[in-house]
Coordinates of C-alpha atoms and ligand atoms in Angstrom, one line a residue:
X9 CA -3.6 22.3 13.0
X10 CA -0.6 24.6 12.5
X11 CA 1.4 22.7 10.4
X12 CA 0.8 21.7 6.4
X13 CA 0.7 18.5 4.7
X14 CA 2.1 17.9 0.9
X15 CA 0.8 14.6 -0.2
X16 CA 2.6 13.2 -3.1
X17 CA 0.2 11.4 -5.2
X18 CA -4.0 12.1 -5.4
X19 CA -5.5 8.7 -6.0
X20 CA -8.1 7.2 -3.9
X21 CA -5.3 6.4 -0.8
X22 CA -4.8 10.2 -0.7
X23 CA -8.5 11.3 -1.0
X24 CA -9.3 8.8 1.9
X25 CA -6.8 10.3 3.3
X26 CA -8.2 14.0 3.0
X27 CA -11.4 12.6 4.1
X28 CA -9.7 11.5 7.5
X29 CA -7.8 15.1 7.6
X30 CA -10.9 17.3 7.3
X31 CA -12.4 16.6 10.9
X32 CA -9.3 17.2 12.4
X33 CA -8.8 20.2 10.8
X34 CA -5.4 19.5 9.1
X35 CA -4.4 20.8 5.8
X36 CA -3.2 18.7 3.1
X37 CA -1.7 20.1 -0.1
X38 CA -1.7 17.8 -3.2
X39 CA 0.3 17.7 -5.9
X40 CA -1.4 14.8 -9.0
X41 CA -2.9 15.8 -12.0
X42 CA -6.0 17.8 -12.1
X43 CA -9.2 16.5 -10.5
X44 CA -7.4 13.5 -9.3
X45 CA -9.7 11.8 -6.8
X46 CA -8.0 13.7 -3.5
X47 CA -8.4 16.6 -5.0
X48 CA -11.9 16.4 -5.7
X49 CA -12.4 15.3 -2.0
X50 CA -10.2 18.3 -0.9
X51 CA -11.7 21.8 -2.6
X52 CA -10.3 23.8 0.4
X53 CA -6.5 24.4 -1.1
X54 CA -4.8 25.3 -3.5
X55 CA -3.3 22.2 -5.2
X56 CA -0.6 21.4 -7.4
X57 CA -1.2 20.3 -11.1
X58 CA 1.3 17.9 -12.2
X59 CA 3.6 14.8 -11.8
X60 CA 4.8 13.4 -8.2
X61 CA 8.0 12.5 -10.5
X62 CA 8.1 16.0 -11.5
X63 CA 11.4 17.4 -9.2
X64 CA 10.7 20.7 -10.0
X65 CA 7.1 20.2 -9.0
X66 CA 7.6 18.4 -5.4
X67 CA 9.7 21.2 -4.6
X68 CA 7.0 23.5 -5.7
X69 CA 4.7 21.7 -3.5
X70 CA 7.4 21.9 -0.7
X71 CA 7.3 25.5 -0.7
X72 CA 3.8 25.6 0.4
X73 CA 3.9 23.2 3.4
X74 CA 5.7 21.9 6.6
X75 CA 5.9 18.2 5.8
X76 CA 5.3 16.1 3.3
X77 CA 4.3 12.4 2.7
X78 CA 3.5 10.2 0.0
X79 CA 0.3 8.0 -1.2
X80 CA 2.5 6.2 -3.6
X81 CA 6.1 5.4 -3.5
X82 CA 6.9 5.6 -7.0
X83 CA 8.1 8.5 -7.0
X84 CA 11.5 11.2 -7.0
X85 CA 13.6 10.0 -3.7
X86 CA 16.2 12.1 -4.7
X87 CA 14.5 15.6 -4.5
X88 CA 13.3 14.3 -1.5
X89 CA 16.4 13.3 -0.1
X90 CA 17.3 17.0 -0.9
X91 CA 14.0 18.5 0.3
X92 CA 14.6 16.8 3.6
X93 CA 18.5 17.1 4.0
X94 CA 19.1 20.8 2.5
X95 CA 15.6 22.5 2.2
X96 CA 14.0 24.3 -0.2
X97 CA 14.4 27.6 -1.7
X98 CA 11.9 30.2 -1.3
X99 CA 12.7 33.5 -3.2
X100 CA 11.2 36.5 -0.7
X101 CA 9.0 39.7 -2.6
X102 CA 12.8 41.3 -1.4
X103 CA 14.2 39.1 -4.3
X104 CA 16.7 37.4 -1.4
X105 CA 16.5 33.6 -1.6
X106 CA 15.9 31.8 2.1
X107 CA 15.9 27.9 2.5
X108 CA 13.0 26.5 4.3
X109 CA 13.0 23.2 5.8
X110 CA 10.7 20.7 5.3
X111 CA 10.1 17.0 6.9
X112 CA 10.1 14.7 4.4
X113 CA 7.3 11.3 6.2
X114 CA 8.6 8.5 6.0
X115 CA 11.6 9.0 5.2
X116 CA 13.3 9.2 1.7
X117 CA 15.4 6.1 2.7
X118 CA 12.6 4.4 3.6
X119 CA 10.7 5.3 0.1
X120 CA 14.0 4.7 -2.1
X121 CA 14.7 1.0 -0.2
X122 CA 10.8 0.2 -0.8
X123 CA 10.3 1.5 -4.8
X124 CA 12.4 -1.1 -5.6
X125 CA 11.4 -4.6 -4.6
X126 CA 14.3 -6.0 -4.7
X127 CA 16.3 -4.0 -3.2
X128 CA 13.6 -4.2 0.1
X129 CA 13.9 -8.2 0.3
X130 CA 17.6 -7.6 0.7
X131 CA 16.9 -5.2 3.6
X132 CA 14.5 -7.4 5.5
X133 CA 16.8 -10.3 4.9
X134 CA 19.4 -7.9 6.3
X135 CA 17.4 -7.1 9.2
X136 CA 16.4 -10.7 10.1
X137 CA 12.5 -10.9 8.2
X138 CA 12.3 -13.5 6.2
X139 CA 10.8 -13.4 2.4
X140 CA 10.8 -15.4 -0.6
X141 CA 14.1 -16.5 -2.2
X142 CA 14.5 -13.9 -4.7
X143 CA 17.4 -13.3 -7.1
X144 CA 18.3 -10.0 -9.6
X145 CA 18.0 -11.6 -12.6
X146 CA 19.1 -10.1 -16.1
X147 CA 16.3 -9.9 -19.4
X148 CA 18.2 -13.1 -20.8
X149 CA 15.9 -16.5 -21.2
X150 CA 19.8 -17.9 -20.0
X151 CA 19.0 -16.3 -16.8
X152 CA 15.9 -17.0 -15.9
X153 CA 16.5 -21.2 -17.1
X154 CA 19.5 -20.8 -14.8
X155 CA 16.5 -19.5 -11.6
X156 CA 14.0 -21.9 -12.8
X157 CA 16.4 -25.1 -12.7
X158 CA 17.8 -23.8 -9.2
X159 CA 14.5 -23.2 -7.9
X160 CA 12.1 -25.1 -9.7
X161 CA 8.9 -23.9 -11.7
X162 CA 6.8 -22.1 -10.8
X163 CA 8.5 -19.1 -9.9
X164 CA 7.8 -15.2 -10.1
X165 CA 9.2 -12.9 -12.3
X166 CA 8.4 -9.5 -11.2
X167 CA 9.6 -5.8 -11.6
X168 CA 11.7 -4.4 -9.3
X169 CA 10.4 -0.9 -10.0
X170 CA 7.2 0.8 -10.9
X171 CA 5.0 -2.8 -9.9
X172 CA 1.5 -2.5 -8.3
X173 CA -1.9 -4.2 -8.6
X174 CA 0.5 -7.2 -10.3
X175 CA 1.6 -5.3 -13.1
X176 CA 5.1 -6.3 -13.0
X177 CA 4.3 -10.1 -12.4
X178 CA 4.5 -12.5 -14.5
X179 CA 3.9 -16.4 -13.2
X180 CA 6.5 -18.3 -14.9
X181 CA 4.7 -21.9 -14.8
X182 CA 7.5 -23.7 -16.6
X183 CA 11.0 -23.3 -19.1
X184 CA 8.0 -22.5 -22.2
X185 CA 6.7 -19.4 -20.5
X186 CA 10.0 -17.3 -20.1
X187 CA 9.8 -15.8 -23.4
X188 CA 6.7 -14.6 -23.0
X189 CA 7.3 -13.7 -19.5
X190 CA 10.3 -11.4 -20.9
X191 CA 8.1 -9.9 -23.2
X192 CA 5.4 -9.4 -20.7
X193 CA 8.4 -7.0 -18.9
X194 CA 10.1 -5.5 -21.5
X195 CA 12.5 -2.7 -20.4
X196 CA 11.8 -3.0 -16.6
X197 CA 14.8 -4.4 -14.1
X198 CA 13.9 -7.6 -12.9
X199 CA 14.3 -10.1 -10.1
X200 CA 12.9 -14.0 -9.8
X201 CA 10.9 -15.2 -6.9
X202 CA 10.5 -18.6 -5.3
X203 CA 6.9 -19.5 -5.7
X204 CA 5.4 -19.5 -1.9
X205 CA 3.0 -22.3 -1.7
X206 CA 0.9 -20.0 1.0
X207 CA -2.4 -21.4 2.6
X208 CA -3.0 -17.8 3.3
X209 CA -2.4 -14.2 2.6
X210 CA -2.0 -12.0 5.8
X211 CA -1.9 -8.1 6.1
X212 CA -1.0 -5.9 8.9
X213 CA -1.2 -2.1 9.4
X214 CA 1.9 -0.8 11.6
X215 CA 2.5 2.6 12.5
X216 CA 5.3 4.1 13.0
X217 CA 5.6 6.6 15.3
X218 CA 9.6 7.6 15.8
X219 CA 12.2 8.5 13.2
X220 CA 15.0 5.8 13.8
X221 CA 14.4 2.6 13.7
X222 CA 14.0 -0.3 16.1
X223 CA 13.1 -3.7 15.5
X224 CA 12.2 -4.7 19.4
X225 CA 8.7 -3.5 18.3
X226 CA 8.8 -0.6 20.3
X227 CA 7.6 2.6 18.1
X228 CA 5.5 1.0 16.4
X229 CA 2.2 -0.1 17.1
X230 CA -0.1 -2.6 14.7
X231 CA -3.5 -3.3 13.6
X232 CA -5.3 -6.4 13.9
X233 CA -3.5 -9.3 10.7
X234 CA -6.2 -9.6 7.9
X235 CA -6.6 -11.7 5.3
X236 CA -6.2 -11.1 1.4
X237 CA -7.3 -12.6 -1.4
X238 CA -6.0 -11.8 -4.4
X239 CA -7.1 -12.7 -8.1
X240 CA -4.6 -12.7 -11.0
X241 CA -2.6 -10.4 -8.7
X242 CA -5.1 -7.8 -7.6
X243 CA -6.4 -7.7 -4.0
X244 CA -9.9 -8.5 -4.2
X245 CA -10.9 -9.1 -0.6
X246 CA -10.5 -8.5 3.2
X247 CA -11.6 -10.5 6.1
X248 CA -11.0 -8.5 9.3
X249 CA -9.6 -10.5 11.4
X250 CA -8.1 -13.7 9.2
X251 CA -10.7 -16.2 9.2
X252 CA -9.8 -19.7 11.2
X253 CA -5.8 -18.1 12.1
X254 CA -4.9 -19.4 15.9
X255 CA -4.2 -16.3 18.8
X256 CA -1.0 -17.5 18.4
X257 CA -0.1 -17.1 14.8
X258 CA -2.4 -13.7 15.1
X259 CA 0.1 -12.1 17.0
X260 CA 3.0 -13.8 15.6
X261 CA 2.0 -12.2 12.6
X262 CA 1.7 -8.7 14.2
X263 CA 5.4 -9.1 15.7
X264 CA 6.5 -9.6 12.5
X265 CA 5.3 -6.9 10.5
X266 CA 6.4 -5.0 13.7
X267 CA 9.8 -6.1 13.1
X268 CA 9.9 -5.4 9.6
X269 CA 8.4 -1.9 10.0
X270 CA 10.8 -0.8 13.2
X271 CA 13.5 -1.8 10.5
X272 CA 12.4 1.2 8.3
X273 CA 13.0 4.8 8.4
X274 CA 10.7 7.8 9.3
X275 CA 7.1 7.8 10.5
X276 CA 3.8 7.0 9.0
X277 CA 1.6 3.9 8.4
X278 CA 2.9 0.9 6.6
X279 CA 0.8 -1.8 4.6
X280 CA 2.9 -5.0 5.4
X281 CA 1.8 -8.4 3.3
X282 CA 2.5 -11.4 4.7
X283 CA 2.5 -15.1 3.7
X284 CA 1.4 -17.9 6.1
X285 CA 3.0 -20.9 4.7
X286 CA 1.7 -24.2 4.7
X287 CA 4.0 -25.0 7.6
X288 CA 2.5 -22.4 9.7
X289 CA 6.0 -19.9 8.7
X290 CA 5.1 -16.5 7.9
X291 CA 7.0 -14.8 5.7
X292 CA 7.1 -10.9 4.6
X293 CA 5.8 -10.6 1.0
X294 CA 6.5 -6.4 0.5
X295 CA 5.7 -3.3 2.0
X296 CA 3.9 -0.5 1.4
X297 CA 4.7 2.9 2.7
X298 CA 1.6 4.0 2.9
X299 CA -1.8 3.5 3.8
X300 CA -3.3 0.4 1.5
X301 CA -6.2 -1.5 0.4
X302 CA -5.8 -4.4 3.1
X303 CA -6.5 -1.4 5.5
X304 CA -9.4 0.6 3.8
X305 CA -11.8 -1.4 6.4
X306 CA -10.1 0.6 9.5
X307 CA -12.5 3.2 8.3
X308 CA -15.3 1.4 9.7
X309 CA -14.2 -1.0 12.1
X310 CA -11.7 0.9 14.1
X311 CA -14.1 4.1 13.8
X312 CA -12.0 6.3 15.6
X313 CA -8.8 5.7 14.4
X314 CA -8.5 4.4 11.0
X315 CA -5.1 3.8 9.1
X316 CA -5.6 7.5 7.6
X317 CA -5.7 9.1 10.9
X318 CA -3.2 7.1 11.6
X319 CA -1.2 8.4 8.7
X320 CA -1.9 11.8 9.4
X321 CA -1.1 11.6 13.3
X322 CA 1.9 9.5 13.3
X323 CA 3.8 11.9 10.6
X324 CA 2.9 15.0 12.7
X325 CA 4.3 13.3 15.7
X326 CA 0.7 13.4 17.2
X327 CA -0.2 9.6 17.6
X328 CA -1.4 8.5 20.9
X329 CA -0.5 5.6 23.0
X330 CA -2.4 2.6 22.6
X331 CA -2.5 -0.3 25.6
X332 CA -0.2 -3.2 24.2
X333 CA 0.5 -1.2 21.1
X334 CA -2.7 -2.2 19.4
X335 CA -5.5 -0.7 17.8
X336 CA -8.3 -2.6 18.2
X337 CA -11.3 -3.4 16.0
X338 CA -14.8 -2.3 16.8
X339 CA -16.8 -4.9 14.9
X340 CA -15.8 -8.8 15.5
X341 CA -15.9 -8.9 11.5
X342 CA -15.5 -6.9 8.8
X343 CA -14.8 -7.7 5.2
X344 CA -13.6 -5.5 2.3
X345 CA -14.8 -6.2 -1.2
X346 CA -12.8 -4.1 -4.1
X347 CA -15.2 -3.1 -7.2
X348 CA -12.7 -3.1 -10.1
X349 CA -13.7 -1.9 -13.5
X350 CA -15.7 -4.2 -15.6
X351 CA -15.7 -5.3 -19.2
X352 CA -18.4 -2.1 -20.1
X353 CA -18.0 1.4 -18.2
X354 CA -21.7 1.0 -16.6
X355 CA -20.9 -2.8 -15.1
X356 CA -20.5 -1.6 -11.9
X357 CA -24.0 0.7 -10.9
X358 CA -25.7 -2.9 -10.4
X359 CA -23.3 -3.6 -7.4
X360 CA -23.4 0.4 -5.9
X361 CA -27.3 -0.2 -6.1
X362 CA -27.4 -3.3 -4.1
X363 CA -24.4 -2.3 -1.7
X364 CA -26.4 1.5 -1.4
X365 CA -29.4 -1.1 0.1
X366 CA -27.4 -3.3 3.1
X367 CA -27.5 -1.5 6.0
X368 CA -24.6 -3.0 7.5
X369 CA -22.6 -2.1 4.0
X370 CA -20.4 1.1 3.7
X371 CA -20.1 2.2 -0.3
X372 CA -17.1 3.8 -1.1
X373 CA -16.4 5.3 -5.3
X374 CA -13.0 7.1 -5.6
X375 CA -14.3 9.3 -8.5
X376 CA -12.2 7.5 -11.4
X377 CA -13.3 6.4 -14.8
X378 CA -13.8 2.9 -14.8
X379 CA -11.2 1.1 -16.8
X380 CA -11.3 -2.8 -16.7
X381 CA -9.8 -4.1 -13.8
X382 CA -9.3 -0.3 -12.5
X383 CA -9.9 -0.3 -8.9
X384 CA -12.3 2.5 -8.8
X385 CA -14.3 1.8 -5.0
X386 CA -14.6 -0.7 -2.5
X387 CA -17.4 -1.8 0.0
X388 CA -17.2 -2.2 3.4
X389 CA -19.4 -4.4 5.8
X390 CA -19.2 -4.2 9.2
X391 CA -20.8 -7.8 11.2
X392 CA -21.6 -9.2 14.1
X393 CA -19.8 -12.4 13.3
X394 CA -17.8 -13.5 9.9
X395 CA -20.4 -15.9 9.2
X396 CA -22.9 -12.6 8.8
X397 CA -20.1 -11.0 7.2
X398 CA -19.8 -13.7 4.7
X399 CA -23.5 -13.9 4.1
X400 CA -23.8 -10.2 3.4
X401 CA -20.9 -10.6 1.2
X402 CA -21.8 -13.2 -0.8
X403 CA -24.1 -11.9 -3.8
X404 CA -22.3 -8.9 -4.1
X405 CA -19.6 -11.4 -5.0
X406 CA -21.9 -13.1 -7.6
X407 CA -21.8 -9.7 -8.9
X408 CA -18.1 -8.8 -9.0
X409 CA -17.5 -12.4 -10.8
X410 CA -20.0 -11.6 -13.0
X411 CA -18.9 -8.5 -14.5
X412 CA -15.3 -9.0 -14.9
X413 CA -13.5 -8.0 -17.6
Ligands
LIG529 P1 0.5 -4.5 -4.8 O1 -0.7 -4.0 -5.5 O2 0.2 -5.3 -3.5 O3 1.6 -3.5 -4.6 P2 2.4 -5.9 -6.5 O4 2.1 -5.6 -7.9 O5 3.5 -5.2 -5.8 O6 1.0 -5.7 -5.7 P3 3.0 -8.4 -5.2 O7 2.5 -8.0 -3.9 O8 4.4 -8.7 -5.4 O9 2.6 -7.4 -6.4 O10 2.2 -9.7 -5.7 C1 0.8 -9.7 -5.9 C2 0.2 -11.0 -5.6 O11 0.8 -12.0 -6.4 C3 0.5 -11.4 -4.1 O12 -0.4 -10.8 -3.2 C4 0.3 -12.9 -4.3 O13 -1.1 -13.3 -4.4 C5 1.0 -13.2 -5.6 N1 2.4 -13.5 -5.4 C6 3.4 -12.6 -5.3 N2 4.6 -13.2 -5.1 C7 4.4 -14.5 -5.1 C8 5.2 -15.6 -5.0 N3 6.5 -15.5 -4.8 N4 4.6 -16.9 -5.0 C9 3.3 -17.0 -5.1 N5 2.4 -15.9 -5.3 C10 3.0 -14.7 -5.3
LIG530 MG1 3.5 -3.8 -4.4
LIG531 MG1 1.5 -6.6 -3.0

């Protein structure tokens, strides 16, 4: 492939990410800190040491490539917005500067409006998806009495900035928590959340495949919904398709993180979370713009085009049509179990050893230090039906409860 990827970010979304790249014969250059997990997936380039908040970095990192994209949107919109509006400066052997452009996938817009929670609930409201009342809120116990007595207790106080894996949330159960709470969040900008009594947690992958944006649906194309489960804030598992979810509130599902997507900037793939409300509503939690966890099973059940190629097609305008702008799965059920980092560094070779031994289980370690709670892999089995699935699953599970931190 002629043209060069900068990825932004080297954690284990960007070394699956290489992994899907390598067969295709695409280049990716990445810019994290030394023998971040990409990079050790990725010994073919020259990389970048250093920070994806680092300007003078990204623009290094521009220099070397045609396009770049992001496993992680925490990072510098603004040398992106100038990376992708003015260029950057290369300085020739001659000593004569030149300005090179460079694509910046999805766009900067799209990254900015994300990074900061709040700011994205106002956009989807703006564009017609609904999400959880939410309101900016100030670091003042004042303020957050004034949410709770408006919207009752609980509610979510949560970062607007910086937030993943639930750090930045903080359940406020009633008026005694919101000292602790503000605590809990010290220095970050905040915004409250109505609590969403959810029966379920959906996810659906969406690529986007043109720059502007369109909320008909058309552009973008989706991956079957999913279903999360989180504990204390952390994805923990996926069920490929949602278990016991109607056709109808399958696609409506699909449609909606359709919607939400076409409403965005740029091209890639985009992680959208959903809600499905005890009434049957669904409503857009966030988005992520990016490949994520809830679609780390494409892999193996949509074998030949997982959200990575997906990633890596749709940002160099390669994507190919799919009938009813779908990509099916292969396998009726798959399910996605994250190993997070246990109490003691070794808690987690039990479950590789008995994951390593199902045949129908795909093992996947990112390379990380285990830290507790730390995602550092994930396992992946692929069934005939979800009761198999669920089977399979389940003392693994026993496993993963048992060893958490
Ligand atoms: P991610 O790793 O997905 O980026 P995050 O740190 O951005 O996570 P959220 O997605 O905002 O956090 O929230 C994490 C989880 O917390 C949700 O998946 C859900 O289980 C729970 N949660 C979030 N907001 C609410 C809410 N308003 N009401 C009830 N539960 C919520
Ligand atoms: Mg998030
Ligand atoms: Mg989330």
């Amino acid at each position: 492939m002629e043209r060069t990827i900068g990825l932004l970010g080297g954690g284990q979304l960007g070394q699956m990410l290489c992994e899907a790249a390598n067969p295709l014969g695409i280049k990716i250059v990445i810019l994290d800190a030394e023998k971040s997990p990409a990079k050790q997936v990725n010994a073919k380039n020259d990389h970048i040491d250093g920070s994806f908040i680092d300007a003078e970095k990204i623009r290094e990192l521009a220099r070397q490539v045609d396009i770049l994209t992001v496993e992680i949107e925490h990072v510098d919109t603004v040398v992106l917005e100038e990376i992708a509006e003015r260029g950057v400066e290369i300085l020739g052997a001659d000593g004569k500067k030149t300005v090179k452009k460079v694509e910046v996938q999805p766009s900067w817009r799209t990254i900015r409006t994300i990074q900061d929670k709040f700011l994205q609930k106002d956009h989807l409201a703006e564009n017609g998806v609904r999400t959880a009342i939410s309101k900016a809120v100030q670091s003042t116990e004042e303020d957050l009495q004034a949410f709770g007595r408006e919207m009752g207790y609980p509610f979510m106080l949560k970062a607007r900035k910086d937030a993943y894996d639930g750090r930045g949330n903080y359940p406020v159960k009633s008026a005694s928590d919101i000292k602790d709470a503000l605590m809990a969040l010290k220095g970050r900008g905040l915004y409250a959340e109505k609590w969403a009594n959810f029966k379920m947690e959906l996810a659906v992958m969406v690529v986007k495949t043109e720059d502007g944006t369109s909320t008909n649906g058309t552009a973008t194309v989706a991956y079957p919904a999913v279903e999360t489960i989180h504990e204390d804030s952390i994805c923990k598992l996926v069920y490929a398709p949602a278990r016991g979810v109607s056709q109808r509130i399958q696609r409506e599902a699909q449609e909606l993180a359709k919607k939400a997507v076409g409403s965005l900037w740029g091209k890639g793939v985009f992680g959208v979370e959903l809600f499905l409300m005890e009434d049957g509503e669904l409503i857009v939690n966030e988005i992520a713009p990016r490949p994520h966890n809830s679609g780390h099973y494409t892999i193996e059940a949509c074998p030949t085009f997982s959200q990575y190629k997906s990633q890596l097609l749709s940002i160099l305008g390669l994507m190919p049509s799919f009938p009813d702008s779908r990509i099916p799965a292969m396998f009726p059920a798959t399910i996605m179990l994250n190993i997070l980092g246990g109490a003691s560094k070794p808690a987690h070779n039990e479950i590789m050893k008995h994951a390593i031994g199902i045949p129908r289980a795909a093992l996947h370690m990112y390379g990380k230090e285990s830290k507790p709670a730390r995602k550092i892999g994930h396992i992946t089995i692929v069934a005939d039906s979800m009761a198999q699935g669920e089977s399979l699953v389940q003392p693994l599970l026993s496993m993963t409860d048992a060893m958490r931190a």
